[in-house]
mmCIF file of N, CA and C in Angstrom:
data_model
loop_
_atom_site.group_PDB
_atom_site.id
_atom_site.type_symbol
_atom_site.label_atom_id
_atom_site.label_comp_id
_atom_site.label_asym_id
_atom_site.label_seq_id
_atom_site.Cartn_x
_atom_site.Cartn_y
_atom_site.Cartn_z
ATOM 1 N N MET A 1298 85.545 102.174 -25.679
ATOM 2 C CA MET A 1298 86.157 100.534 -25.535
ATOM 3 C C MET A 1298 86.442 100.067 -26.932
ATOM 4 N N SER A 1299 87.512 99.233 -26.888
ATOM 5 C CA SER A 1299 87.438 98.475 -28.055
ATOM 6 C C SER A 1299 86.797 97.233 -28.582
ATOM 7 N N THR A 1300 86.461 96.892 -30.092
ATOM 8 C CA THR A 1300 85.807 95.750 -30.086
ATOM 9 C C THR A 1300 86.766 94.836 -30.683
ATOM 10 N N LEU A 1301 86.686 93.524 -30.088
ATOM 11 C CA LEU A 1301 87.480 92.618 -30.733
ATOM 12 C C LEU A 1301 86.296 91.430 -31.624
ATOM 13 N N ALA A 1302 86.710 90.889 -32.608
ATOM 14 C CA ALA A 1302 86.566 90.097 -33.192
ATOM 15 C C ALA A 1302 86.924 89.128 -33.571
ATOM 16 N N LEU A 1303 86.424 88.118 -33.017
ATOM 17 C CA LEU A 1303 87.514 86.468 -33.103
ATOM 18 C C LEU A 1303 86.768 85.680 -34.235
ATOM 19 N N MET A 1304 87.240 85.388 -35.119
ATOM 20 C CA MET A 1304 86.796 84.054 -36.184
ATOM 21 C C MET A 1304 87.364 83.113 -36.125
ATOM 22 N N TRP A 1305 86.670 82.100 -36.238
ATOM 23 C CA TRP A 1305 87.108 80.590 -35.955
ATOM 24 C C TRP A 1305 86.342 79.742 -37.077
ATOM 25 N N GLU A 1306 87.637 79.158 -38.076
ATOM 26 C CA GLU A 1306 86.804 78.447 -39.661
ATOM 27 C C GLU A 1306 87.303 77.228 -39.133
ATOM 28 N N ALA A 1307 86.319 76.232 -39.975
ATOM 29 C CA ALA A 1307 86.722 74.823 -39.970
ATOM 30 C C ALA A 1307 86.327 74.070 -41.334
ATOM 31 N N LYS A 1308 86.851 73.235 -41.822
ATOM 32 C CA LYS A 1308 86.849 72.273 -43.158
ATOM 33 C C LYS A 1308 86.028 71.048 -42.344
ATOM 34 N N ALA A 1309 84.959 70.881 -42.905
ATOM 35 C CA ALA A 1309 84.434 69.492 -42.427
ATOM 36 C C ALA A 1309 84.954 67.993 -42.858
ATOM 37 N N ALA A 1310 84.941 67.300 -42.480
ATOM 38 C CA ALA A 1310 85.099 65.613 -43.054
ATOM 39 C C ALA A 1310 83.864 65.375 -44.299
ATOM 40 N N PRO A 1311 84.156 64.553 -44.988
ATOM 41 C CA PRO A 1311 83.388 64.502 -46.481
ATOM 42 C C PRO A 1311 82.068 64.129 -46.056
ATOM 43 N N GLU A 1312 81.143 65.101 -46.667
ATOM 44 C CA GLU A 1312 79.610 64.733 -46.178
ATOM 45 C C GLU A 1312 79.613 65.121 -44.369
ATOM 46 N N ARG A 1313 80.257 65.660 -43.944
ATOM 47 C CA ARG A 1313 79.651 66.346 -42.260
ATOM 48 C C ARG A 1313 79.925 67.931 -42.363
ATOM 49 N N GLY A 1314 79.657 68.486 -43.014
ATOM 50 C CA GLY A 1314 79.097 70.098 -43.290
ATOM 51 C C GLY A 1314 78.221 70.464 -42.589
ATOM 52 N N ALA A 1315 76.845 69.730 -42.595
ATOM 53 C CA ALA A 1315 75.616 69.719 -41.696
ATOM 54 C C ALA A 1315 75.844 69.683 -40.434
ATOM 55 N N ALA A 1316 76.683 68.357 -40.073
ATOM 56 C CA ALA A 1316 76.883 68.385 -38.489
ATOM 57 C C ALA A 1316 77.788 69.094 -37.788
ATOM 58 N N LEU A 1317 79.056 69.543 -38.812
ATOM 59 C CA LEU A 1317 79.663 70.662 -38.297
ATOM 60 C C LEU A 1317 79.167 72.133 -37.635
ATOM 61 N N LEU A 1318 78.280 72.166 -38.704
ATOM 62 C CA LEU A 1318 77.594 73.462 -38.292
ATOM 63 C C LEU A 1318 76.555 73.399 -37.405
ATOM 64 N N GLU A 1319 75.998 72.477 -37.154
ATOM 65 C CA GLU A 1319 75.150 72.158 -35.946
ATOM 66 C C GLU A 1319 75.637 72.191 -34.386
ATOM 67 N N TRP A 1320 77.082 71.501 -34.710
ATOM 68 C CA TRP A 1320 77.904 71.323 -33.635
ATOM 69 C C TRP A 1320 78.470 72.743 -33.285
ATOM 70 N N ALA A 1321 78.767 73.727 -34.034
ATOM 71 C CA ALA A 1321 79.342 75.088 -33.971
ATOM 72 C C ALA A 1321 78.254 75.636 -33.157
ATOM 73 N N ARG A 1322 76.972 75.663 -33.797
ATOM 74 C CA ARG A 1322 76.103 76.383 -33.184
ATOM 75 C C ARG A 1322 75.315 75.940 -31.407
ATOM 76 N N ALA A 1323 76.172 74.487 -31.279
ATOM 77 C CA ALA A 1323 75.609 74.246 -30.337
ATOM 78 C C ALA A 1323 76.068 74.624 -29.092
ATOM 79 N N GLN A 1324 77.686 75.114 -29.513
ATOM 80 C CA GLN A 1324 78.856 75.542 -28.750
ATOM 81 C C GLN A 1324 78.306 76.507 -27.631
ATOM 82 N N ASP A 1325 78.520 76.381 -25.996
ATOM 83 C CA ASP A 1325 77.938 77.639 -25.360
ATOM 84 C C ASP A 1325 79.205 78.515 -24.735
ATOM 85 N N LEU A 1326 79.324 79.632 -24.963
ATOM 86 C CA LEU A 1326 80.222 80.655 -24.736
ATOM 87 C C LEU A 1326 79.981 81.355 -23.316
ATOM 88 N N SER A 1327 80.720 81.239 -22.676
ATOM 89 C CA SER A 1327 80.202 82.040 -21.107
ATOM 90 C C SER A 1327 81.105 82.658 -20.564
ATOM 91 N N PRO A 1328 81.053 84.318 -20.690
ATOM 92 C CA PRO A 1328 80.057 84.919 -21.260
ATOM 93 C C PRO A 1328 79.823 84.727 -22.075
ATOM 94 N N ALA A 1329 78.732 85.164 -22.740
ATOM 95 C CA ALA A 1329 78.513 85.323 -24.328
ATOM 96 C C ALA A 1329 79.026 86.316 -24.592
ATOM 97 N N PRO A 1330 79.125 86.027 -26.032
ATOM 98 C CA PRO A 1330 79.746 87.287 -26.989
ATOM 99 C C PRO A 1330 78.644 88.466 -27.060
ATOM 100 N N GLY A 1331 78.949 89.645 -27.132
ATOM 101 C CA GLY A 1331 78.130 90.833 -27.223
ATOM 102 C C GLY A 1331 77.149 90.737 -29.381
ATOM 103 N N ARG A 1332 77.717 89.442 -29.862
ATOM 104 C CA ARG A 1332 77.016 89.374 -31.412
ATOM 105 C C ARG A 1332 77.584 87.923 -31.381
ATOM 106 N N ARG A 1333 77.218 87.261 -32.283
ATOM 107 C CA ARG A 1333 77.505 85.764 -33.251
ATOM 108 C C ARG A 1333 77.433 85.499 -34.044
ATOM 109 N N GLU A 1334 77.407 85.239 -35.226
ATOM 110 C CA GLU A 1334 77.385 84.676 -36.489
ATOM 111 C C GLU A 1334 77.742 83.528 -37.154
ATOM 112 N N HIS A 1335 77.354 82.653 -37.807
ATOM 113 C CA HIS A 1335 77.977 81.396 -38.306
ATOM 114 C C HIS A 1335 77.449 81.244 -39.770
ATOM 115 N N PHE A 1336 78.268 81.094 -40.496
ATOM 116 C CA PHE A 1336 78.498 81.176 -42.044
ATOM 117 C C PHE A 1336 78.680 79.944 -42.564
ATOM 118 N N THR A 1337 78.703 79.557 -44.006
ATOM 119 C CA THR A 1337 79.203 78.374 -44.496
ATOM 120 C C THR A 1337 79.410 78.871 -45.754
ATOM 121 N N ALA A 1338 80.388 77.945 -46.379
ATOM 122 C CA ALA A 1338 81.114 78.077 -47.733
ATOM 123 C C ALA A 1338 81.441 76.733 -48.517
ATOM 124 N N PRO A 1339 81.204 77.095 -50.003
ATOM 125 C CA PRO A 1339 81.535 75.950 -50.765
ATOM 126 C C PRO A 1339 83.229 74.923 -50.147
ATOM 127 N N GLY A 1340 82.930 73.419 -50.214
ATOM 128 C CA GLY A 1340 83.720 72.993 -49.533
ATOM 129 C C GLY A 1340 83.956 72.377 -48.088
ATOM 130 N N GLU A 1341 82.382 72.531 -47.840
ATOM 131 C CA GLU A 1341 81.918 72.231 -46.686
ATOM 132 C C GLU A 1341 82.785 72.965 -44.984
ATOM 133 N N ARG A 1342 82.982 74.173 -45.830
ATOM 134 C CA ARG A 1342 83.605 75.007 -44.626
ATOM 135 C C ARG A 1342 82.389 75.778 -43.501
ATOM 136 N N VAL A 1343 83.027 75.988 -42.616
ATOM 137 C CA VAL A 1343 82.042 76.567 -41.565
ATOM 138 C C VAL A 1343 83.025 77.770 -41.187
ATOM 139 N N LEU A 1344 82.381 79.057 -40.661
ATOM 140 C CA LEU A 1344 83.067 80.153 -40.296
ATOM 141 C C LEU A 1344 81.962 80.877 -39.005
ATOM 142 N N VAL A 1345 82.540 80.939 -38.052
ATOM 143 C CA VAL A 1345 81.557 81.647 -36.782
ATOM 144 C C VAL A 1345 82.543 82.480 -36.387
ATOM 145 N N ILE A 1346 81.781 84.041 -36.522
ATOM 146 C CA ILE A 1346 82.567 85.208 -35.744
ATOM 147 C C ILE A 1346 82.019 85.529 -34.695
ATOM 148 N N THR A 1347 82.887 86.103 -33.407
ATOM 149 C CA THR A 1347 82.116 86.724 -32.472
ATOM 150 C C THR A 1347 82.755 88.169 -32.410
ATOM 151 N N TRP A 1348 82.053 88.739 -31.557
ATOM 152 C CA TRP A 1348 82.603 90.040 -31.321
ATOM 153 C C TRP A 1348 82.251 90.408 -29.931
ATOM 154 N N TRP A 1349 83.382 91.476 -29.328
ATOM 155 C CA TRP A 1349 83.458 91.082 -27.750
ATOM 156 C C TRP A 1349 83.856 92.695 -27.889
ATOM 157 N N GLU A 1350 83.666 93.299 -26.068
ATOM 158 C CA GLU A 1350 84.303 94.532 -26.094
ATOM 159 C C GLU A 1350 85.557 93.952 -25.476
ATOM 160 N N GLY A 1351 86.705 94.742 -25.992
ATOM 161 C CA GLY A 1351 88.005 94.594 -25.549
ATOM 162 C C GLY A 1351 89.123 94.518 -26.519
ATOM 163 N N THR A 1352 90.195 94.525 -26.136
ATOM 164 C CA THR A 1352 91.222 94.720 -26.998
ATOM 165 C C THR A 1352 91.668 93.808 -27.381
ATOM 166 N N TYR A 1353 92.706 93.552 -28.413
ATOM 167 C CA TYR A 1353 93.245 92.491 -29.225
ATOM 168 C C TYR A 1353 93.891 91.385 -28.557
ATOM 169 N N ASP A 1354 94.108 91.394 -27.042
ATOM 170 C CA ASP A 1354 94.437 90.530 -26.217
ATOM 171 C C ASP A 1354 93.855 90.384 -25.135
ATOM 172 N N ALA A 1355 92.465 90.534 -25.312
ATOM 173 C CA ALA A 1355 91.553 90.715 -24.127
ATOM 174 C C ALA A 1355 91.317 88.770 -23.711
ATOM 175 N N ASP A 1356 90.858 88.232 -22.796
ATOM 176 C CA ASP A 1356 90.597 87.209 -22.419
ATOM 177 C C ASP A 1356 88.829 86.799 -22.509
ATOM 178 N N VAL A 1357 88.895 86.525 -23.753
ATOM 179 C CA VAL A 1357 87.370 85.588 -23.875
ATOM 180 C C VAL A 1357 87.309 84.291 -24.346
ATOM 181 N N PRO A 1358 86.046 83.914 -24.147
ATOM 182 C CA PRO A 1358 86.387 82.603 -24.517
ATOM 183 C C PRO A 1358 86.422 82.258 -26.039
ATOM 184 N N GLU A 1359 86.695 80.964 -26.614
ATOM 185 C CA GLU A 1359 87.136 80.744 -27.818
ATOM 186 C C GLU A 1359 86.377 79.544 -28.105
ATOM 187 N N LEU A 1360 85.802 79.286 -29.223
ATOM 188 C CA LEU A 1360 85.403 78.043 -29.808
ATOM 189 C C LEU A 1360 86.248 76.999 -29.494
ATOM 190 N N PRO A 1361 85.973 75.516 -29.180
ATOM 191 C CA PRO A 1361 86.891 74.640 -28.860
ATOM 192 C C PRO A 1361 87.089 73.969 -30.578
ATOM 193 N N ASP A 1362 88.055 73.217 -30.210
ATOM 194 C CA ASP A 1362 88.140 72.282 -31.632
ATOM 195 C C ASP A 1362 86.997 71.401 -31.972
ATOM 196 N N PRO A 1363 86.500 71.137 -33.028
ATOM 197 C CA PRO A 1363 85.343 70.058 -33.000
ATOM 198 C C PRO A 1363 85.760 68.737 -33.063
ATOM 199 N N PRO A 1364 85.274 68.005 -32.489
ATOM 200 C CA PRO A 1364 85.430 66.240 -32.371
ATOM 201 C C PRO A 1364 86.245 66.188 -33.845
ATOM 202 N N GLY A 1365 87.303 65.005 -33.675
ATOM 203 C CA GLY A 1365 87.955 64.662 -34.867
ATOM 204 C C GLY A 1365 86.910 63.963 -36.164
ATOM 205 N N ASP A 1366 86.161 63.450 -36.186
ATOM 206 C CA ASP A 1366 85.181 62.809 -36.718
ATOM 207 C C ASP A 1366 84.486 64.147 -37.855
ATOM 208 N N LEU A 1367 84.545 65.158 -37.154
ATOM 209 C CA LEU A 1367 83.816 66.127 -38.108
ATOM 210 C C LEU A 1367 84.923 67.190 -38.738
ATOM 211 N N ALA A 1368 86.093 66.829 -38.509
ATOM 212 C CA ALA A 1368 86.915 68.106 -39.135
ATOM 213 C C ALA A 1368 87.956 67.392 -39.951
ATOM 214 N N ALA A 1369 88.100 67.770 -41.322
ATOM 215 C CA ALA A 1369 89.074 67.461 -42.061
ATOM 216 C C ALA A 1369 90.666 67.674 -41.839
ATOM 217 N N ARG A 1370 90.639 69.004 -41.101
ATOM 218 C CA ARG A 1370 91.711 69.728 -40.906
ATOM 219 C C ARG A 1370 91.781 70.375 -39.619
ATOM 220 N N PRO A 1371 93.020 70.563 -39.213
ATOM 221 C CA PRO A 1371 92.854 71.934 -37.854
ATOM 222 C C PRO A 1371 92.051 72.900 -38.342
ATOM 223 N N VAL A 1372 91.357 73.403 -37.035
ATOM 224 C CA VAL A 1372 90.396 74.304 -37.143
ATOM 225 C C VAL A 1372 91.479 75.692 -37.410
ATOM 226 N N HIS A 1373 91.329 76.973 -38.122
ATOM 227 C CA HIS A 1373 92.097 78.419 -38.366
ATOM 228 C C HIS A 1373 91.215 79.393 -37.135
ATOM 229 N N ARG A 1374 92.082 80.035 -36.431
ATOM 230 C CA ARG A 1374 91.707 81.195 -35.424
ATOM 231 C C ARG A 1374 92.254 82.433 -36.174
ATOM 232 N N TRP A 1375 91.345 83.522 -35.985
ATOM 233 C CA TRP A 1375 92.361 84.638 -36.084
ATOM 234 C C TRP A 1375 91.513 86.086 -34.980
ATOM 235 N N ARG A 1376 92.315 86.687 -34.985
ATOM 236 C CA ARG A 1376 91.641 87.868 -33.994
ATOM 237 C C ARG A 1376 91.768 88.871 -34.920
ATOM 238 N N PHE A 1377 90.913 90.043 -34.444
ATOM 239 C CA PHE A 1377 91.100 91.233 -35.376
ATOM 240 C C PHE A 1377 90.696 92.418 -34.119
ATOM 241 N N GLU A 1378 91.392 93.470 -34.067
ATOM 242 C CA GLU A 1378 90.526 94.657 -32.905
ATOM 243 C C GLU A 1378 90.100 95.554 -34.255
ATOM 244 N N GLN A 1379 89.226 96.050 -33.806
ATOM 245 C CA GLN A 1379 88.105 97.432 -34.631
ATOM 246 C C GLN A 1379 89.463 98.563 -34.254
ATOM 247 N N VAL A 1380 89.850 99.428 -35.793
ATOM 248 C CA VAL A 1380 90.595 100.353 -35.499
ATOM 249 C C VAL A 1380 89.538 101.411 -36.116
#
């Protein structure tokens, strides 16, 4: 079976990076992914990568958009299939 990686990246509103990370960590995905990691980067950006069994078009839960007061711009999302 293939592995699917979902990447979710958001830029926090000014001074809200820690709150955005806390919010992202608290989001429940059901079913849970096989693996989930959280990253931060300069500019108060938060990245979440989840790994799933399945192909590129698999129906798996994705992180929602954060509340408007946490984000400086719309969330970016990408899908990648292991080759």
